[in-house]
Tab-separated table of C-alpha atoms in Angstrom:
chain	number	residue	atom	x	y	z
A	1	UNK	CA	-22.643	-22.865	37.197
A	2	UNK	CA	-24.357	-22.599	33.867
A	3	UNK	CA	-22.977	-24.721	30.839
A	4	UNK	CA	-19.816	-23.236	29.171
A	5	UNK	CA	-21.796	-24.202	25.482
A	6	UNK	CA	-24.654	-21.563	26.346
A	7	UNK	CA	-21.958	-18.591	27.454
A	8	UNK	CA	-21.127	-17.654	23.921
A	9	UNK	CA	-23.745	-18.303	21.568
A	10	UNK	CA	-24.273	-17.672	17.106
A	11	UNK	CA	-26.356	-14.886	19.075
A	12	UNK	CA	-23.613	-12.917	20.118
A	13	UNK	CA	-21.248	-13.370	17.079
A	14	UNK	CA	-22.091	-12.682	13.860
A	15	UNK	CA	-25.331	-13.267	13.175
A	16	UNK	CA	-27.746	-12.255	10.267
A	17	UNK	CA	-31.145	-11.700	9.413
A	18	UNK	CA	-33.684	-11.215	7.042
A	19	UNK	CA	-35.313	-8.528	5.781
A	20	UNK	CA	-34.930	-5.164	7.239
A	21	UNK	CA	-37.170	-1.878	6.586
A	22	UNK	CA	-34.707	0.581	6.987
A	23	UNK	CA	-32.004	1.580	4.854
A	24	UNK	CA	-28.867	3.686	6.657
A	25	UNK	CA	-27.501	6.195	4.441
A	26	UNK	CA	-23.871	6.999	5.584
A	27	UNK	CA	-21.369	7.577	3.003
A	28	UNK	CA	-18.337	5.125	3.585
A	29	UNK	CA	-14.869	5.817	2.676
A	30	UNK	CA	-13.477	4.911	-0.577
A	31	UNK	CA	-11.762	1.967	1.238
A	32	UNK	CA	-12.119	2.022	4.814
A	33	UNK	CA	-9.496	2.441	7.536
A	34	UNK	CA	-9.124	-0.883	9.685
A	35	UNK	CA	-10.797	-1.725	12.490
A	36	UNK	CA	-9.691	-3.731	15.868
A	37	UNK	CA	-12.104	-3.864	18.993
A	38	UNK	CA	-11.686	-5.923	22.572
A	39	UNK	CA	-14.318	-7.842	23.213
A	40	UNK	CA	-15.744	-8.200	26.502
A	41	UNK	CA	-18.395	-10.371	28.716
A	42	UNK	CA	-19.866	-8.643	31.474
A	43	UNK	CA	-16.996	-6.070	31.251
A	44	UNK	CA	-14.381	-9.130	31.697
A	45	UNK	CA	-11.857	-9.223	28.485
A	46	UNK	CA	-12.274	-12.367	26.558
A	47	UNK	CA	-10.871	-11.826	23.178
A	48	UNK	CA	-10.434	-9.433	20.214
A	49	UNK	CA	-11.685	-8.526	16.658
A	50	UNK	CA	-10.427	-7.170	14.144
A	51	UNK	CA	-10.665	-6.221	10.433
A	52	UNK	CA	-8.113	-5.041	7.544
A	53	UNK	CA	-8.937	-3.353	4.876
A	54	UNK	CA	-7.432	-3.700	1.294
A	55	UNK	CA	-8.394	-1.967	-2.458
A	56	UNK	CA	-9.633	0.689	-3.738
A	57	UNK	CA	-13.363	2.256	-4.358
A	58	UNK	CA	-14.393	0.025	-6.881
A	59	UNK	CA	-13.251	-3.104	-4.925
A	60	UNK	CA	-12.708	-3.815	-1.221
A	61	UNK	CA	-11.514	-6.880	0.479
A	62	UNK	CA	-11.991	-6.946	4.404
A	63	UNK	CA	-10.294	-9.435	6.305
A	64	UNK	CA	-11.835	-10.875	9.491
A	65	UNK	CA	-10.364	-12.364	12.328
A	66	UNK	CA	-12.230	-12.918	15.734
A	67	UNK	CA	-10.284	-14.780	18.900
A	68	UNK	CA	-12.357	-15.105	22.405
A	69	UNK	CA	-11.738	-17.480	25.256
A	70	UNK	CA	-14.182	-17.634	28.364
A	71	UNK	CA	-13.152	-18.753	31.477
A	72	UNK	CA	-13.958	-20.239	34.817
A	73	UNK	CA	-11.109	-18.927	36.837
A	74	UNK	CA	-8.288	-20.531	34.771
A	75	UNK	CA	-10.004	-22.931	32.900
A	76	UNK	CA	-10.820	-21.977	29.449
A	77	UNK	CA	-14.401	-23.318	28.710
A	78	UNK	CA	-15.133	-21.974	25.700
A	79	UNK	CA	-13.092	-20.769	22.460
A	80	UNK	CA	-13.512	-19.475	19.079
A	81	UNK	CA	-12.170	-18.427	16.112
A	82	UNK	CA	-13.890	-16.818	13.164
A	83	UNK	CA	-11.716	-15.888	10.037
A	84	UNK	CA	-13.389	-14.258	7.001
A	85	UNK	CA	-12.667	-12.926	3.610
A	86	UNK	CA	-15.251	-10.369	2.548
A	87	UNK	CA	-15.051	-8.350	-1.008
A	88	UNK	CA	-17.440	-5.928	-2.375
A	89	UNK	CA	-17.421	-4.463	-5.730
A	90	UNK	CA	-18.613	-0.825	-6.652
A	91	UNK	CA	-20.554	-0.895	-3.423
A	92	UNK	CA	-22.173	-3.968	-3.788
A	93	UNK	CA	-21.392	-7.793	-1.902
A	94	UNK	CA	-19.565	-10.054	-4.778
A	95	UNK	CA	-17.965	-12.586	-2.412
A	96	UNK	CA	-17.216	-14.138	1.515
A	97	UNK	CA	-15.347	-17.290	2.226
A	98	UNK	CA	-15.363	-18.232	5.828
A	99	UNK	CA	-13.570	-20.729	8.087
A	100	UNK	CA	-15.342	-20.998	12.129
A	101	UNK	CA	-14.245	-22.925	14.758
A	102	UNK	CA	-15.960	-23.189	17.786
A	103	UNK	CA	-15.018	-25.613	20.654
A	104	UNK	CA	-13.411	-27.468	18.410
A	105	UNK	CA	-16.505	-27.261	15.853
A	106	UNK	CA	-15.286	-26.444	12.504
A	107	UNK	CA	-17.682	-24.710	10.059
A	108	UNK	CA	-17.334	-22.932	6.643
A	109	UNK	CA	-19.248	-20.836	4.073
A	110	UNK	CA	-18.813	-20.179	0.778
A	111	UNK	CA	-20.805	-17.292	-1.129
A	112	UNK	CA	-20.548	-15.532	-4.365
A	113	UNK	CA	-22.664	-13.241	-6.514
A	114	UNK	CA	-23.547	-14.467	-9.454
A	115	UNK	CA	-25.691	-14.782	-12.670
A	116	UNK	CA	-28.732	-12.396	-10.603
A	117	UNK	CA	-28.164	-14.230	-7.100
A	118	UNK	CA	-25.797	-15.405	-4.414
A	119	UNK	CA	-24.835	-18.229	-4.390
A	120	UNK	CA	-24.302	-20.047	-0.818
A	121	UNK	CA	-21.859	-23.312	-0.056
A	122	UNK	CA	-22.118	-24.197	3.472
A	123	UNK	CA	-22.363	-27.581	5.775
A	124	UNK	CA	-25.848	-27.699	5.295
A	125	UNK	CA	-25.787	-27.515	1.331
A	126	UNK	CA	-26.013	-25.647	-0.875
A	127	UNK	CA	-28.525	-22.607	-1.930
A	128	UNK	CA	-29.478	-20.190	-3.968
A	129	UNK	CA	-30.136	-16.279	-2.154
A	130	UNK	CA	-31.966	-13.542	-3.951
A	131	UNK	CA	-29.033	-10.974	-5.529
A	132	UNK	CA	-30.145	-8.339	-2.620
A	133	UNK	CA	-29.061	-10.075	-0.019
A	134	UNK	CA	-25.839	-9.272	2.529
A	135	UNK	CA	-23.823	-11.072	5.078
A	136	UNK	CA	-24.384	-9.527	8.325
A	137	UNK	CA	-20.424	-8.941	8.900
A	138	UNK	CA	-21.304	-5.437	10.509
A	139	UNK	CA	-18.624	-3.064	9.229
A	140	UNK	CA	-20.431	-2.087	6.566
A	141	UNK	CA	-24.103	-0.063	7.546
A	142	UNK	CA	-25.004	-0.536	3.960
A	143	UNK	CA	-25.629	-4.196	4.961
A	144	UNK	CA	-29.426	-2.592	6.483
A	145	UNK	CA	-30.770	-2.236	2.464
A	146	UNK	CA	-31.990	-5.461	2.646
A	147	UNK	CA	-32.196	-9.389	3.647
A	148	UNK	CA	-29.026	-10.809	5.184
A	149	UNK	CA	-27.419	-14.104	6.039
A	150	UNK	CA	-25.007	-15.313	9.052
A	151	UNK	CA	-21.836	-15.523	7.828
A	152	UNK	CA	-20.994	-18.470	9.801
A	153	UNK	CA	-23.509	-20.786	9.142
A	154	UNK	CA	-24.749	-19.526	5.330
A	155	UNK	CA	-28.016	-19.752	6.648
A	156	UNK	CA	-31.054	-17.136	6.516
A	157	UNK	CA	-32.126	-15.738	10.082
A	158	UNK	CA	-35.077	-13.798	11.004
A	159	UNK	CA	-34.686	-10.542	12.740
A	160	UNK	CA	-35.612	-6.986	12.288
A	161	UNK	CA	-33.205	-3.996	12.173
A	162	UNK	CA	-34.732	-0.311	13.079
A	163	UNK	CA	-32.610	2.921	13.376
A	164	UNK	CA	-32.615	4.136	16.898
A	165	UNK	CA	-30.495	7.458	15.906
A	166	UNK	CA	-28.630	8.577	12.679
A	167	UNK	CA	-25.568	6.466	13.474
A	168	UNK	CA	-27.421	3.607	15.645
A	169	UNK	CA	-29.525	0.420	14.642
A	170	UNK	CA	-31.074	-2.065	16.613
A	171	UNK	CA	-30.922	-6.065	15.340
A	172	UNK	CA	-33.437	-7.965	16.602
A	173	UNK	CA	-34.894	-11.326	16.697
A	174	UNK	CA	-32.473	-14.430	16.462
A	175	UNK	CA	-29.965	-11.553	17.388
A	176	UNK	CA	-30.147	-9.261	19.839
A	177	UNK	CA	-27.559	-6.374	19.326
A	178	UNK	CA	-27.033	-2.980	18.796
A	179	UNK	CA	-24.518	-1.700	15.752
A	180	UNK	CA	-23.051	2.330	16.709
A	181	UNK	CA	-21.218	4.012	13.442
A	182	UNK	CA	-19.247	7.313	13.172
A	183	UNK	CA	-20.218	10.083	11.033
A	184	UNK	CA	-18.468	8.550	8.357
A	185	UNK	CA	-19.992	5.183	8.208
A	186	UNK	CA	-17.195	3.351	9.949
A	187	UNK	CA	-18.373	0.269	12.780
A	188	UNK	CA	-17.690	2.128	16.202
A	189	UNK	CA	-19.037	-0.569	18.769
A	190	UNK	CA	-21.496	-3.555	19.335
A	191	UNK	CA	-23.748	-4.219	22.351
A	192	UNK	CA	-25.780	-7.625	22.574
A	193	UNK	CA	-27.301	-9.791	24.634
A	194	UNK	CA	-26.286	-13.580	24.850
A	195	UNK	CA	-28.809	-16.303	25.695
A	196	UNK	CA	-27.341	-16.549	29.274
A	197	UNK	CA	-28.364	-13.380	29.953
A	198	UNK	CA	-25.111	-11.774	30.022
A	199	UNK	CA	-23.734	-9.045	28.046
A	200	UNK	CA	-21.134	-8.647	25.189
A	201	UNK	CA	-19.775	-5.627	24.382
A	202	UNK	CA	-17.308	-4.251	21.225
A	203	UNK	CA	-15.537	-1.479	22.109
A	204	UNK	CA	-13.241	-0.207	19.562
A	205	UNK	CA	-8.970	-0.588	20.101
């Protein structure tokens, strides 16, 4: 029976990453329509994410909130709970406050642009990020223009994003998944691979 800590991993959820050579072009909506998806483990329901939407154009807040319990038969072994507050302004990433718990683990991240960078509070410290750079939250595709960070854990990650199709990109590196968008720029699903070897898919609600 393989360790409940390795089942879900910062692999599957999340995750950022560095800098990325391709930049997707889809044209969002002028505030986006919310999003819920169930969230599955090799095709077994184990929780559900979802996103609301709030603003106009010029400023968007999107609201985060990720549940998922694993199982052995009727044990839980494994929970967590991401909640995030994302807002971008004309088109750009301004600010993200996060609260993660994770088997009891609790972690939070503070960022904010400002004064030509982003600024980055987490449990490791704090930093200073170039102004470019996005949380990889994964509603957005306009995240792809450039270097990212994990929302989670504040922290830089190394990966490398290419566009498999016009509405499909491929993360990989420290994260293994696959992003799928609608014509109109909205997050349709989310394939990756955990370190177990099994699967986690997003399928949208």
């Amino acid at each position: 029976m393989p360790n409940a800590e390795v089942l879900l991993s910062r692999r599957l959820i999340l995750a950022g990453g560095l800098i990325l050579p391709i930049a997707p072009r889809l044209a969002l909506a002028a505030t986006p329509r919310n999003l819920s998806f169930a969230v599955f483990r090799n095709n077994s329901h184990i929780g559900e994410h979802h996103i609301a939407f709030a603003g106009d154009g010029a400023a968007v807040t999107a609201t985060t909130d990720a549940i998922m319990t694993v199982k052995i038969g009727p044990v839980p072994v494994f929970r967590y709970h991401h909640h995030a507050v994302e807002t971008r302004r004309d088109g750009l990433f301004a600010t993200l406050e996060t609260a993660t718990t994770t088997n009891g683990k609790a972690e939070r991240v503070e960022a904010e642009r400002t004064d030509g960078a982003v600024r980055v509070d987490c449990a490791t410290g704090k930093a200073v990020l170039a102004a470019n750079v996005n949380p990889l939250t994964h509603w957005n595709p306009r995240i792809f223009d450039g270097p990212m960070f994990n929302p989670q854990t504040g922290k830089m990650m190394k990966v490398r994003v290419s566009r498999e199709t016009t509405t499909r990109w491929a993360i990989r590196g420290e994260v293994e998944m696959d992003d799928t968008y609608d014509e109109t720029g909205a997050w349709l699903a989310a394939k990756a691979k955990a370190d177990d070897g099994s699967t986690i898919e997003y399928r949208r609600l």
